[in-house]
Coordinates of C-alpha atoms in Angstrom, one line a residue:
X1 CA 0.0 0.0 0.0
X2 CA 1.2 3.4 -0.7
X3 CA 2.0 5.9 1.8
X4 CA -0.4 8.0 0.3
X5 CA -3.4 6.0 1.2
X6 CA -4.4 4.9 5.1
X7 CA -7.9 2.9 4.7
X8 CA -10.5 3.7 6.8
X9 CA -9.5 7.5 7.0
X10 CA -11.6 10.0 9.1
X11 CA -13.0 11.3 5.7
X12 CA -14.0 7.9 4.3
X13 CA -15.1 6.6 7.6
X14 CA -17.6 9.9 7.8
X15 CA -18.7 9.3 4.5
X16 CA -19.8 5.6 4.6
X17 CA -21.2 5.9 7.7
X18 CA -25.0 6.7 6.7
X19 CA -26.8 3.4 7.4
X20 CA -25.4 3.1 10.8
X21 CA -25.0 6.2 12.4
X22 CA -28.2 7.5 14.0
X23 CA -29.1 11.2 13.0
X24 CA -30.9 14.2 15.3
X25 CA -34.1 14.0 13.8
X26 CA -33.9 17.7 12.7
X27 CA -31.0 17.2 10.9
X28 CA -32.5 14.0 9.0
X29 CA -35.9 16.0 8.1
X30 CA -33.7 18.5 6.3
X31 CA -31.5 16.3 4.3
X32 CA -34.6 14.0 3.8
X33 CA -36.6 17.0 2.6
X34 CA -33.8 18.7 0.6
X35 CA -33.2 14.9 -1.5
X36 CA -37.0 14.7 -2.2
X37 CA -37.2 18.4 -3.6
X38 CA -34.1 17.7 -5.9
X39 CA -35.2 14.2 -7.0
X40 CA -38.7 15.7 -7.9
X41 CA -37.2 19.1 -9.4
X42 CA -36.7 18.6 -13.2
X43 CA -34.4 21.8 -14.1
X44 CA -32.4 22.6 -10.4
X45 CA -32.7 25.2 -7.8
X46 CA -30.5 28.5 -9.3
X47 CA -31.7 31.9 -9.5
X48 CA -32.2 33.7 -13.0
X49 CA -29.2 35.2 -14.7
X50 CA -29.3 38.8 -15.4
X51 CA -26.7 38.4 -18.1
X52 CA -28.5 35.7 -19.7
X53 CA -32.1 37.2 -19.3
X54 CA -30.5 40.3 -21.4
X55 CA -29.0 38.2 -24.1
X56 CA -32.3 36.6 -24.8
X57 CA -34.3 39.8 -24.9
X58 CA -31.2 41.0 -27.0
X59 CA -31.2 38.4 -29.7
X60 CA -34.4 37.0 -29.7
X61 CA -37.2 39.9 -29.9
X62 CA -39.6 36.6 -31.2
X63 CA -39.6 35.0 -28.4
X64 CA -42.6 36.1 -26.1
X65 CA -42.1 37.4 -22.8
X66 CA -40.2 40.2 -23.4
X67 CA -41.9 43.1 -21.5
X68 CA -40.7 40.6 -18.4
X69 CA -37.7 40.5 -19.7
X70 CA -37.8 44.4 -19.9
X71 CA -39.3 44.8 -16.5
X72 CA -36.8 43.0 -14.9
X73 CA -33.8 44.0 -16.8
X74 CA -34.9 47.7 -15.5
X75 CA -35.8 46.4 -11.7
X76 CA -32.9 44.6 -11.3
X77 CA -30.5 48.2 -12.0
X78 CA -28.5 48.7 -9.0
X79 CA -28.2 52.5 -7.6
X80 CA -24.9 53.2 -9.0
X81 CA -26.0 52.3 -12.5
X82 CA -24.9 49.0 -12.9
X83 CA -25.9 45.1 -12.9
X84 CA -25.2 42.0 -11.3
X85 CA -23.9 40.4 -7.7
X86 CA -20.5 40.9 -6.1
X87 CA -18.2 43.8 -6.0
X88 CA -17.4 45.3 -9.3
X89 CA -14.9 43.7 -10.7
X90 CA -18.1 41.1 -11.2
X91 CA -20.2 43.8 -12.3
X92 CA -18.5 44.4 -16.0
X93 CA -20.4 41.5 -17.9
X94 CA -23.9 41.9 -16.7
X95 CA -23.7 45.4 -17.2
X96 CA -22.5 45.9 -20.4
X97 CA -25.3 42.8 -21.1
X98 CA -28.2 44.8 -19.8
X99 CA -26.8 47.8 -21.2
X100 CA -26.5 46.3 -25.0
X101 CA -29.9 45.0 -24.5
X102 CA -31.6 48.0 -23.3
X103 CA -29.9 49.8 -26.4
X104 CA -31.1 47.2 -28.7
X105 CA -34.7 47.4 -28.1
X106 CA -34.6 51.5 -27.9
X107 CA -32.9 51.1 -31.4
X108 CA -35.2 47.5 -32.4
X109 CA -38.9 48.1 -31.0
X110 CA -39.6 51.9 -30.6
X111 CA -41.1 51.4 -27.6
X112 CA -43.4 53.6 -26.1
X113 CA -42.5 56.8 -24.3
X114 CA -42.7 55.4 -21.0
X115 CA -40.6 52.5 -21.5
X116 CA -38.4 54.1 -23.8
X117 CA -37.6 57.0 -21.2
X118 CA -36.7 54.1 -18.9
X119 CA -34.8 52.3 -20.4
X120 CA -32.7 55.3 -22.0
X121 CA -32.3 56.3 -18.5
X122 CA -31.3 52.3 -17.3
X123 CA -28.8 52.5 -20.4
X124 CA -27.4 56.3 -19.8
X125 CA -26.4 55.4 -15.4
X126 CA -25.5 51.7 -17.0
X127 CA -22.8 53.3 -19.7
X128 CA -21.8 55.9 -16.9
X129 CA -21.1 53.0 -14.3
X130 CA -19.5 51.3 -16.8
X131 CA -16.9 54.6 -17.1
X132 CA -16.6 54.2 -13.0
X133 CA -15.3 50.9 -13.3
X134 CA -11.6 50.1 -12.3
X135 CA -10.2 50.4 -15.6
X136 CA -7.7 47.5 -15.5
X137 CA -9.9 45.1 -12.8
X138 CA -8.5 42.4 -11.6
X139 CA -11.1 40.9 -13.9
X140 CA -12.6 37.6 -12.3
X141 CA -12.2 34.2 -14.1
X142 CA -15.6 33.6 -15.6
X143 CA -16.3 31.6 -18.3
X144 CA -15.4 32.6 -21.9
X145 CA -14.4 36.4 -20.2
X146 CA -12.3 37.3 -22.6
X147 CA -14.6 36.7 -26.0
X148 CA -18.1 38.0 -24.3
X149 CA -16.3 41.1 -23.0
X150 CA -15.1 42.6 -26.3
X151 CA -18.0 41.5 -28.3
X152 CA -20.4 43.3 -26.0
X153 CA -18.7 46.7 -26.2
X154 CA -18.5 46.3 -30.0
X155 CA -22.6 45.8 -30.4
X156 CA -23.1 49.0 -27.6
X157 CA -20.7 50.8 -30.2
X158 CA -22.2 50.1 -32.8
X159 CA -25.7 51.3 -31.3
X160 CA -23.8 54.2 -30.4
X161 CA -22.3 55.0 -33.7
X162 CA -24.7 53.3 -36.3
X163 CA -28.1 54.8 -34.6
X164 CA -29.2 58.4 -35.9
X165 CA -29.4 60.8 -32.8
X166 CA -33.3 61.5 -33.6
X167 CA -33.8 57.6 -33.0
X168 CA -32.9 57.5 -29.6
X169 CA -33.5 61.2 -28.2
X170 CA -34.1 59.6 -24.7
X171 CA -30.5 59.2 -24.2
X172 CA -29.8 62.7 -23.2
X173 CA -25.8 63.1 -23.8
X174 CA -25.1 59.6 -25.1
X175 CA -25.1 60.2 -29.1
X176 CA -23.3 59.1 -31.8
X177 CA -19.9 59.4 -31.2
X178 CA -20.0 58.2 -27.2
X179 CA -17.4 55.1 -27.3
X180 CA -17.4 52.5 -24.4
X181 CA -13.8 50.9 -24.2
X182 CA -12.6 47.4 -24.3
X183 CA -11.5 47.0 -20.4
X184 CA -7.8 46.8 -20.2
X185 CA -6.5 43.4 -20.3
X186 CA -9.3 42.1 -22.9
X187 CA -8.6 42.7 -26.5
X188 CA -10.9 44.3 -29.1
X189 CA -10.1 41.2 -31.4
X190 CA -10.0 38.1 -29.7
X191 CA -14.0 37.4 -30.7
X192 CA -12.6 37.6 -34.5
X193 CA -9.4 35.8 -33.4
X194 CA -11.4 33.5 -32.5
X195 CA -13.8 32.8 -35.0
X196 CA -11.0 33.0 -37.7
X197 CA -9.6 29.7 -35.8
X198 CA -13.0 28.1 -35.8
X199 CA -13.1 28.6 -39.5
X200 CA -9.9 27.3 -40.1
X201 CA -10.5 24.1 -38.3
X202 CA -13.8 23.7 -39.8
X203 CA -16.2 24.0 -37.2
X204 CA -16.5 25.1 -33.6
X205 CA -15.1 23.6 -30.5
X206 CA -17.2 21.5 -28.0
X207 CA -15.8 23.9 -25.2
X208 CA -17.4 27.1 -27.1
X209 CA -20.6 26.0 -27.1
X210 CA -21.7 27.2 -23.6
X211 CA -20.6 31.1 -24.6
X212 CA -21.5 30.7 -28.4
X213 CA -22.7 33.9 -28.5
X214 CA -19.5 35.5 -28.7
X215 CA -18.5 34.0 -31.4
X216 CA -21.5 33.5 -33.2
X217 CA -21.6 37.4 -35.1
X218 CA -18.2 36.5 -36.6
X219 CA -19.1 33.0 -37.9
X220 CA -20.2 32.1 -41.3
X221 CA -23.8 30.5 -41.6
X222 CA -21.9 27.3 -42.9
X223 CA -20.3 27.1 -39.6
X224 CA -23.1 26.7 -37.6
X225 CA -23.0 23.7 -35.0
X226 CA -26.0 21.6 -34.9
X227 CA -27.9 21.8 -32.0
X228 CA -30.2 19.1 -29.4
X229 CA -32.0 20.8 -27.1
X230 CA -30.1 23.9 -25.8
X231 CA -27.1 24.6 -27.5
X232 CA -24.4 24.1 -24.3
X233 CA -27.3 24.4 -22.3
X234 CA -27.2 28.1 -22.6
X235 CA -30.3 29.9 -22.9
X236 CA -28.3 32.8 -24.4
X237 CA -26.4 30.5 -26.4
X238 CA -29.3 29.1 -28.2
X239 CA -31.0 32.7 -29.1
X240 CA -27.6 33.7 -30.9
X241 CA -27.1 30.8 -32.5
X242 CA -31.5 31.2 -33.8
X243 CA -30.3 34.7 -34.8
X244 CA -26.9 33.7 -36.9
X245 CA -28.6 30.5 -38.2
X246 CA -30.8 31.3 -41.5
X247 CA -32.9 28.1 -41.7
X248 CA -37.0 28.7 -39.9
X249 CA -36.0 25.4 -38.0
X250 CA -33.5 26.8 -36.4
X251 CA -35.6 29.1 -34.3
X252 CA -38.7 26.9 -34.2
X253 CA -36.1 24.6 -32.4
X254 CA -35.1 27.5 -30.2
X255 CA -38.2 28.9 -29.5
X256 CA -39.2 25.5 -28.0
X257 CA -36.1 25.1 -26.0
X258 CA -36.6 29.2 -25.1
X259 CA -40.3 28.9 -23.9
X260 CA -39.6 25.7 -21.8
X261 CA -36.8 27.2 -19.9
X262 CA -38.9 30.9 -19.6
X263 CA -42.0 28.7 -17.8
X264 CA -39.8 27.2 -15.5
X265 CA -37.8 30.6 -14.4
X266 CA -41.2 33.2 -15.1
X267 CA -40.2 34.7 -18.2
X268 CA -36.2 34.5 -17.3
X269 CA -33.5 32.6 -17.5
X270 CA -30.5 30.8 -16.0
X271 CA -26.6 30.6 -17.2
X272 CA -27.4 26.6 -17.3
X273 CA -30.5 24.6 -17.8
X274 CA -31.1 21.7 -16.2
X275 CA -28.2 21.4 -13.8
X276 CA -30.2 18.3 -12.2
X277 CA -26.5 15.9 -12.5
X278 CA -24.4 18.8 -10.7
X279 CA -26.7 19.5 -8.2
X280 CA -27.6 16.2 -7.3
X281 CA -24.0 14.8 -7.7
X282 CA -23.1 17.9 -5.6
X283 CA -25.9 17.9 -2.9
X284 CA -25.6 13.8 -2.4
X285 CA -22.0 14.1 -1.7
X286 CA -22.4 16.9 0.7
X287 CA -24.9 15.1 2.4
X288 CA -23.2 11.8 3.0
X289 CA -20.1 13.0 4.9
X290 CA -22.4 13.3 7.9
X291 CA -24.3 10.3 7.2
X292 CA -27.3 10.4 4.7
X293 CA -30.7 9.4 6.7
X294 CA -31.1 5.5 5.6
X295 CA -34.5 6.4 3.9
X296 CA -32.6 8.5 1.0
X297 CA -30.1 6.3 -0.1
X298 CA -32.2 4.1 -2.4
X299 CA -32.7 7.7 -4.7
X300 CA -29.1 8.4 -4.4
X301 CA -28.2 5.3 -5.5
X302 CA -30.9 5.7 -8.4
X303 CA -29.4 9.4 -9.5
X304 CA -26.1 7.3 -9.6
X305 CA -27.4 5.2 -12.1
X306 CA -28.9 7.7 -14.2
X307 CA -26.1 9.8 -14.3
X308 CA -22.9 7.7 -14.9
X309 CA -21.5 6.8 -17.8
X310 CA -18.2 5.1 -18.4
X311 CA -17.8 7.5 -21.5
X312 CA -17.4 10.2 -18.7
X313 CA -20.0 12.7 -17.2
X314 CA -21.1 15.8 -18.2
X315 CA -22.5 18.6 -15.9
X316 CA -25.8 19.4 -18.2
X317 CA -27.3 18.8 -21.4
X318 CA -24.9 20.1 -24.2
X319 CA -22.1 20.6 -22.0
X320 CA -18.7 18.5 -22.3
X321 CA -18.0 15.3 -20.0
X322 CA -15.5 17.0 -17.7
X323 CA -13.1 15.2 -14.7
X324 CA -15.0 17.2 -12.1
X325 CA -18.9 15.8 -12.1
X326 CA -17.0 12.4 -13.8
X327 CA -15.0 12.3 -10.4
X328 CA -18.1 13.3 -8.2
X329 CA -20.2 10.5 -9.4
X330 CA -17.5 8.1 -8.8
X331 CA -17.2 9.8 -5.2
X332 CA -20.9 9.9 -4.5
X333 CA -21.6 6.1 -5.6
X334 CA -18.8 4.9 -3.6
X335 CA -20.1 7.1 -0.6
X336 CA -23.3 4.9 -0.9
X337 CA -21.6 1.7 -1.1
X338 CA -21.6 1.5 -5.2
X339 CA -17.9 1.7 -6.3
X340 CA -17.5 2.0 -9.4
X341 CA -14.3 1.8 -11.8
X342 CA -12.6 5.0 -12.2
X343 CA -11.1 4.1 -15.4
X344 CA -13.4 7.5 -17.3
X345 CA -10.7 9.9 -15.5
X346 CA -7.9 8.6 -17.3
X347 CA -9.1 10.4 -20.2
X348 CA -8.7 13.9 -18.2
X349 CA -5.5 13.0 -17.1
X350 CA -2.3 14.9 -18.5
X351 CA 0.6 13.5 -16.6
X352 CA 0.3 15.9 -13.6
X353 CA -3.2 16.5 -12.5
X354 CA -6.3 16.4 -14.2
X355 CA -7.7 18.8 -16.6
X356 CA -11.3 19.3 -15.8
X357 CA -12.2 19.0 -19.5
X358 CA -10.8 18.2 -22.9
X359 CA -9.2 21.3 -24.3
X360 CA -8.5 23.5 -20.7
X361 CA -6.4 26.7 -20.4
X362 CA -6.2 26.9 -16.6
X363 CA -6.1 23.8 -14.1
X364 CA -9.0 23.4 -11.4
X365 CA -8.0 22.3 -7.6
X366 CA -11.3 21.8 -7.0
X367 CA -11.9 19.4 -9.6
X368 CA -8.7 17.7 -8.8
X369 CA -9.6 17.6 -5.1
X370 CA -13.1 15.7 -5.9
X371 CA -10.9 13.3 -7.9
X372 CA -8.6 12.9 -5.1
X373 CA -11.5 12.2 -3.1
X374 CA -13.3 9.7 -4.9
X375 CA -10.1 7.5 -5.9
X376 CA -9.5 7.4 -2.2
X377 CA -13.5 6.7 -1.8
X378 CA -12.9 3.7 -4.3
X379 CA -9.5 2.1 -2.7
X380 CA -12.0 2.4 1.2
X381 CA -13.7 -0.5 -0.8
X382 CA -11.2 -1.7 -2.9
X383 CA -8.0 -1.6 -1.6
X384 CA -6.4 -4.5 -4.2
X385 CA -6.5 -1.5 -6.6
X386 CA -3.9 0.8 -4.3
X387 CA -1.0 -0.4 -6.8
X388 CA -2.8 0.6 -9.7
X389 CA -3.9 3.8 -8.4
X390 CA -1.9 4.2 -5.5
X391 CA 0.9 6.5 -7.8
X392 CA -2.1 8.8 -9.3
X393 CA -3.1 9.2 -5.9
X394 CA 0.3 10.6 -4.6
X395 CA 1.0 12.6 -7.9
X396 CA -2.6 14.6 -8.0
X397 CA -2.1 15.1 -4.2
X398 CA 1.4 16.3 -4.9
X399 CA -0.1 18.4 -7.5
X400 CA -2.5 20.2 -4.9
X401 CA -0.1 21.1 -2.3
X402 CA 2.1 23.1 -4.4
X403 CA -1.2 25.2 -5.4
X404 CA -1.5 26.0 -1.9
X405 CA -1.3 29.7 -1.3
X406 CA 1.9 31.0 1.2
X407 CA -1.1 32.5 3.5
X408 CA -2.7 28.4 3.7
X409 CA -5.7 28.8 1.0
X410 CA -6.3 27.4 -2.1
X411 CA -8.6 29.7 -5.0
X412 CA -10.0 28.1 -8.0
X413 CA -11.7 29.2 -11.2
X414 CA -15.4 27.8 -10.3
X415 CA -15.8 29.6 -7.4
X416 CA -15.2 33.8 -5.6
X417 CA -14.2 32.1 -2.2
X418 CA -11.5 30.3 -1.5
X419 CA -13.7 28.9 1.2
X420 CA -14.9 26.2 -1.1
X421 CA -11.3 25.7 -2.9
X422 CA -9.6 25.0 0.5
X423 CA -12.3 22.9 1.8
X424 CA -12.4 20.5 -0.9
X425 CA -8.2 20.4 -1.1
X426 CA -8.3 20.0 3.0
X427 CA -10.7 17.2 2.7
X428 CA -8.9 15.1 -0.1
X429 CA -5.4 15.9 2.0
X430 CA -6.3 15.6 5.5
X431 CA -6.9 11.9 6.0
X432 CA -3.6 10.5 3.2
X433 CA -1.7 9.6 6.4
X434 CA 1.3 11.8 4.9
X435 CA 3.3 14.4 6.9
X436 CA 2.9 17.0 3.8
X437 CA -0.9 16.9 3.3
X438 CA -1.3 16.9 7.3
X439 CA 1.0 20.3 7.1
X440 CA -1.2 21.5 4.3
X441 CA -4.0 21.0 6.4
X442 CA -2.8 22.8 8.9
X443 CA -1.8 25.6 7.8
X444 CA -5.5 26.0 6.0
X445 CA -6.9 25.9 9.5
X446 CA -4.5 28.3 10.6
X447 CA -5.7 30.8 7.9
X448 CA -9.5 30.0 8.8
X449 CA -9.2 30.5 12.2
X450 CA -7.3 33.9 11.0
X451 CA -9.9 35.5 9.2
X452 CA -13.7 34.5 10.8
X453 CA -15.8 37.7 11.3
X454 CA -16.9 38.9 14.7
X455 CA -20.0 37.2 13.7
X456 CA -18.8 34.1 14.3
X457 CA -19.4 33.5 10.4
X458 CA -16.6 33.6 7.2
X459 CA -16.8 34.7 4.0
X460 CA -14.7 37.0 1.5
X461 CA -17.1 39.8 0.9
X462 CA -18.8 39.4 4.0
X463 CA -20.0 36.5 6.5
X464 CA -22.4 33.7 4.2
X465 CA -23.9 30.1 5.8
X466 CA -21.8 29.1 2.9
X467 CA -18.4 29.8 3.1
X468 CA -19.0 29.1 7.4
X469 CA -20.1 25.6 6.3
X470 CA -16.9 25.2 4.7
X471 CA -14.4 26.7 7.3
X472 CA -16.1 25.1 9.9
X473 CA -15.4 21.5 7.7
X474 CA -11.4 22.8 7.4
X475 CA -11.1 22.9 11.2
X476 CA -13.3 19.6 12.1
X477 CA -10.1 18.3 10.6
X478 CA -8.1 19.3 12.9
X479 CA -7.2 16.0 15.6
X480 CA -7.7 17.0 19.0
X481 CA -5.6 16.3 21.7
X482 CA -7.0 13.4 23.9
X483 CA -4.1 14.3 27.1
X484 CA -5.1 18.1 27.4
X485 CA -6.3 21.0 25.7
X486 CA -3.8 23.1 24.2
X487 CA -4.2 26.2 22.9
X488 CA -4.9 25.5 19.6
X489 CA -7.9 23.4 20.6
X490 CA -9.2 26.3 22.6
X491 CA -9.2 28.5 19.7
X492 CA -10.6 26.0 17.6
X493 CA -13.5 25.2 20.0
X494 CA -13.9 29.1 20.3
X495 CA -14.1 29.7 16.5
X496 CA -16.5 26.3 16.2
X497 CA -18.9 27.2 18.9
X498 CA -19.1 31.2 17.5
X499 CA -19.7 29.2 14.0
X500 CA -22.2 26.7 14.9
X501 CA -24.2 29.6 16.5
X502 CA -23.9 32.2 13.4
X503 CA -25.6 29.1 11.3
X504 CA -28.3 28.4 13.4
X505 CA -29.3 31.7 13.1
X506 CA -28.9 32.3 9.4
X507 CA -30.7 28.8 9.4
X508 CA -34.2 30.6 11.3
X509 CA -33.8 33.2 9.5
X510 CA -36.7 33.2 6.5
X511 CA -35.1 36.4 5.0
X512 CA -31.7 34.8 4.9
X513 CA -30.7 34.6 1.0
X514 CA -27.5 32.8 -0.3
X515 CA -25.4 35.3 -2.3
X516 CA -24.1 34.3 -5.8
X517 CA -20.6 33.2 -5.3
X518 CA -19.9 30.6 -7.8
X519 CA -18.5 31.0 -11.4
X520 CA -19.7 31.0 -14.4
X521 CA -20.3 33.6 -17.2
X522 CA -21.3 35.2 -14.0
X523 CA -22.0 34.6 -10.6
X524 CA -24.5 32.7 -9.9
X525 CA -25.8 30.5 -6.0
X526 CA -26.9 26.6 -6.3
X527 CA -29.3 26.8 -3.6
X528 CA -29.8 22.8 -3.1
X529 CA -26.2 22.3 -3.2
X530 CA -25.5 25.2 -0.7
X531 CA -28.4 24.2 1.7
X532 CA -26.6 20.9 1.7
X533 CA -23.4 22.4 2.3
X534 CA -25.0 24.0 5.4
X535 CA -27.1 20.9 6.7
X536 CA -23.7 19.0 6.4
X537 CA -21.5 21.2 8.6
X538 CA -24.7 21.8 11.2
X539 CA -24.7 18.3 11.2
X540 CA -21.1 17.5 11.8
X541 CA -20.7 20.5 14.6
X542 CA -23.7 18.8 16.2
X543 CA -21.7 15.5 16.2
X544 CA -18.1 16.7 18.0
X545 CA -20.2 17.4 20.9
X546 CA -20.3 13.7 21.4

């Protein structure tokens, strides 16, 4: 056996422990609730996308429901002009979204007066706060960033520039002649750039799908992709790709895919539809560390079946199998006693770590740390296979400790906090019976007991049940000390007991709302899979009082 791997670690021994361990009976009425709404919710809990909402009123004026679309694009205006959750770094693509948008119907429809003076107005504080900005950012790492950003300010340009005055007199000073500039660090030509490559290899990357609309005003007709329900599971997607695609089909197939997706969300829509297999891959494993109540393992073990395939899992309809939700179902049915061969990750794997999908720029710890977790997972049951796997094991763990930050955290491109980062490295690390990943551990509790709030919460932009549910998971690694209490245990009893009473509030709270910290053209909040999180860690502080 390799050094690497010590069977029947705390993290395994937690996670198969559901059909024996008896639960509080509050605790196993949430989890039990919170499995039956996701296994009788066909699309997944996630809020409408502001960004995306404005693409589709943008792009596809056929499609009905745009006065809601209007309605909400002008509610949703923050006071300082812009658009979106998160500070405003975050703000830059929703904004210059709702501001194209709002241009594009002034310029398309003619509205009437009333809604033409308000959205004229929306637009006018939306290009001012776009000016206010931080002209160089740091940008965040959202999905297709550096495509969506330049091709938005090129279409509010061009309603700038191509629009006679008289046409949109509700503008007030914005005429023709007002430029909005490309952000520094994006480029003005990387939407062509990359369109040009598309055409030269003869059609469009899988990967491109999910943000096709900003490449899909540079692409030839005969360069279309051909689309099954939504294309990359991208509402906005879809209505550029009905736009740039000539054929009536086309947007009879989009208007169908539109009009489900606008029932489901009232007239709106999300960055991803369904996201049934993340949240339910996501929400199951949360759930099992603690123990999932017996009566909910026979639909966990059914979404297991459902959702793997040996080919390798994708994340939603349209989207491309990736190492991330292939690794989670592998962790999840092995959580539930279903191991299953983790032969599908090989296919991610490029000598170091894994790439989360075929085709990736930048690495993901997070993806690699749910790996980690689910080989370990497998070898709990299967231990013959430690030579096999035994050397991936070590190498993807040796990959995630040199990712570690100098101040103990790990960030990662799916998510604002490093919250979630370091809690999924800290759990893959903490029980491999090594010396470094204990020290990596470590020092991640250091940092967490470092920076909680007065509160008694964490979080990076302010305290969230969220990001407490995953600090409080980084110190429950911690061992205690059976001879005495040190210091370090008092601490960590003092920052756990301040926790555990910041989440029962925010848990009675009915106006408590889980902010958007998770990537992906934007931000966006999972509920199911948060509320999970948060059960999970309520769960496991109620447990270490004995």
């Amino acid at each position: 056996m390799n050094e690497w791997y010590e069977p029947g670690g705390a993290a395994v021994a937690l996670a198969t422990a559901g059909e024996d361990q008896p639960a509080d009976d509050t605790r196993t009425d949430e989890a039990t609730h919170l499995i039956a709404a996701v296994d009788a919710d066909g699309w997944g809990r996630v809020r409408p996308s502001l960004y995306e909402t404005a693409r589709v009123l943008s792009t596809a004026p056929w499609l009905p429901g745009g006065r809601t679309r209007v309605d909400h694009l002008i509610s949703e205006q923050a006071p300082d002009g812009s658009w979106g959750e998160g500070p405003a770094p975050y703000r830059l693509l929703p904004t210059l979204s709702a501001v194209e948008a709002a241009l594009a119907v002034l310029r398309r429809d003619k509205p009437a007066d009333d809604t033409a003076n308000r959205l004229a107005a929306a637009a006018a504080r939306g290009l001012a706060a776009l000016r206010a900005l931080p002209p160089a950012g740091p940008w965040p790492d959202t999905a297709a960033a550096e495509i969506l950003v330049p091709g938005l300010v090129a279409a509010i340009n061009e309603h700038l520039d191509q629009t006679p005055v008289g046409d949109l007199p509700h503008l007030g000073p914005w005429h023709r002649g007002t430029r909005t500039e490309v952000p520094r660090g994006y480029h003005a030509a990387a939407p062509e750039a990359v369109a040009r490559r598309c055409q030269a290899a003869g059609g469009i990357p899988f990967k491109l799908h999910h943000t096709f609309e900003g490449v899909a005003g540079y692409l030839p007709h005969t360069l279309m992709p051909t689309v099954d329900g939504l294309l990359g599971s991208s509402p906005a997607a879809t209505a550029a790709w009905a736009a740039a695609a000539p054929s009536p089909g086309s947007r009879q197939h989009a208007a169908r895919e539109l009009t489900a997706v606008a029932q489901r969300y009232g007239g709106l829509f999300p960055e991803a539809a369904p996201i049934t297999v993340f949240e339910r891959l996501w929400v199951a494993a949360a759930l099992a560390r603690p123990g999932l109540p017996p009566s909910c393992l026979p639909t966990v073990r059914t979404w297991v079946d459902r959702i793997f395939d040996p080919e390798g899992v994708r994340g939603a309809p349209g989207l491309m199998v990736d190492a991330d939700d292939t690794a989670m179902a592998l962790l999840v049915a092995a959580l539930v006693d279903q191991p299953l061969d983790p032969a599908p990750l090989a296919m991610f794997d490029n000598g170091r770590h894994y790439d989360c999908y075929i085709g990736e720029d930048t690495g993901s710890v997070t993806a690699n740390a749910h790996a980690l977790q689910a080989l370990q997972a497998g070898l709990h049951h299967r231990p013959e296979a430690g030579a096999t796997y035994g050397p991936t094991v070590r190498r993807v763990a040796d990959w995630l400790i040199e990712q570690q930050q100098p101040a103990g955290y790990w960030p990662d491109k799916w998510h604002a906090s490093p919250y979630y980062a370091t809690e999924r490295c800290v759990t893959a690390l903490s029980s491999l019976g090594d010396p470094r990943g204990r020290k990596a551990a470590e020092a991640a509790a250091d940092w967490v007991l470092a920076s909680q709030h007065d509160d008694g919460s964490w979080g990076i932009w302010g305290g969230t049940a969220e990001e407490t549910a995953y600090a409080v998971k980084i110190l429950l690694t911690q061992p205690r000390h059976a001879e005495h209490a040190d210091a370090l245990d008092r601490a960590l009893d003092r920052a756990l007991s301040r926790a555990e009473t910041f989440l029962h509030e925010t848990a009675h709270n009915p106006d408590h709302r889980h902010p958007a910290l998770w990537h992906d053209k934007t931000l966006y909040a999972p509920e199911a899979m948060i509320q999970a999180e948060v059960i999970a860690a309520r769960e496991a502080l109620r447990t270490r009082h004995g």
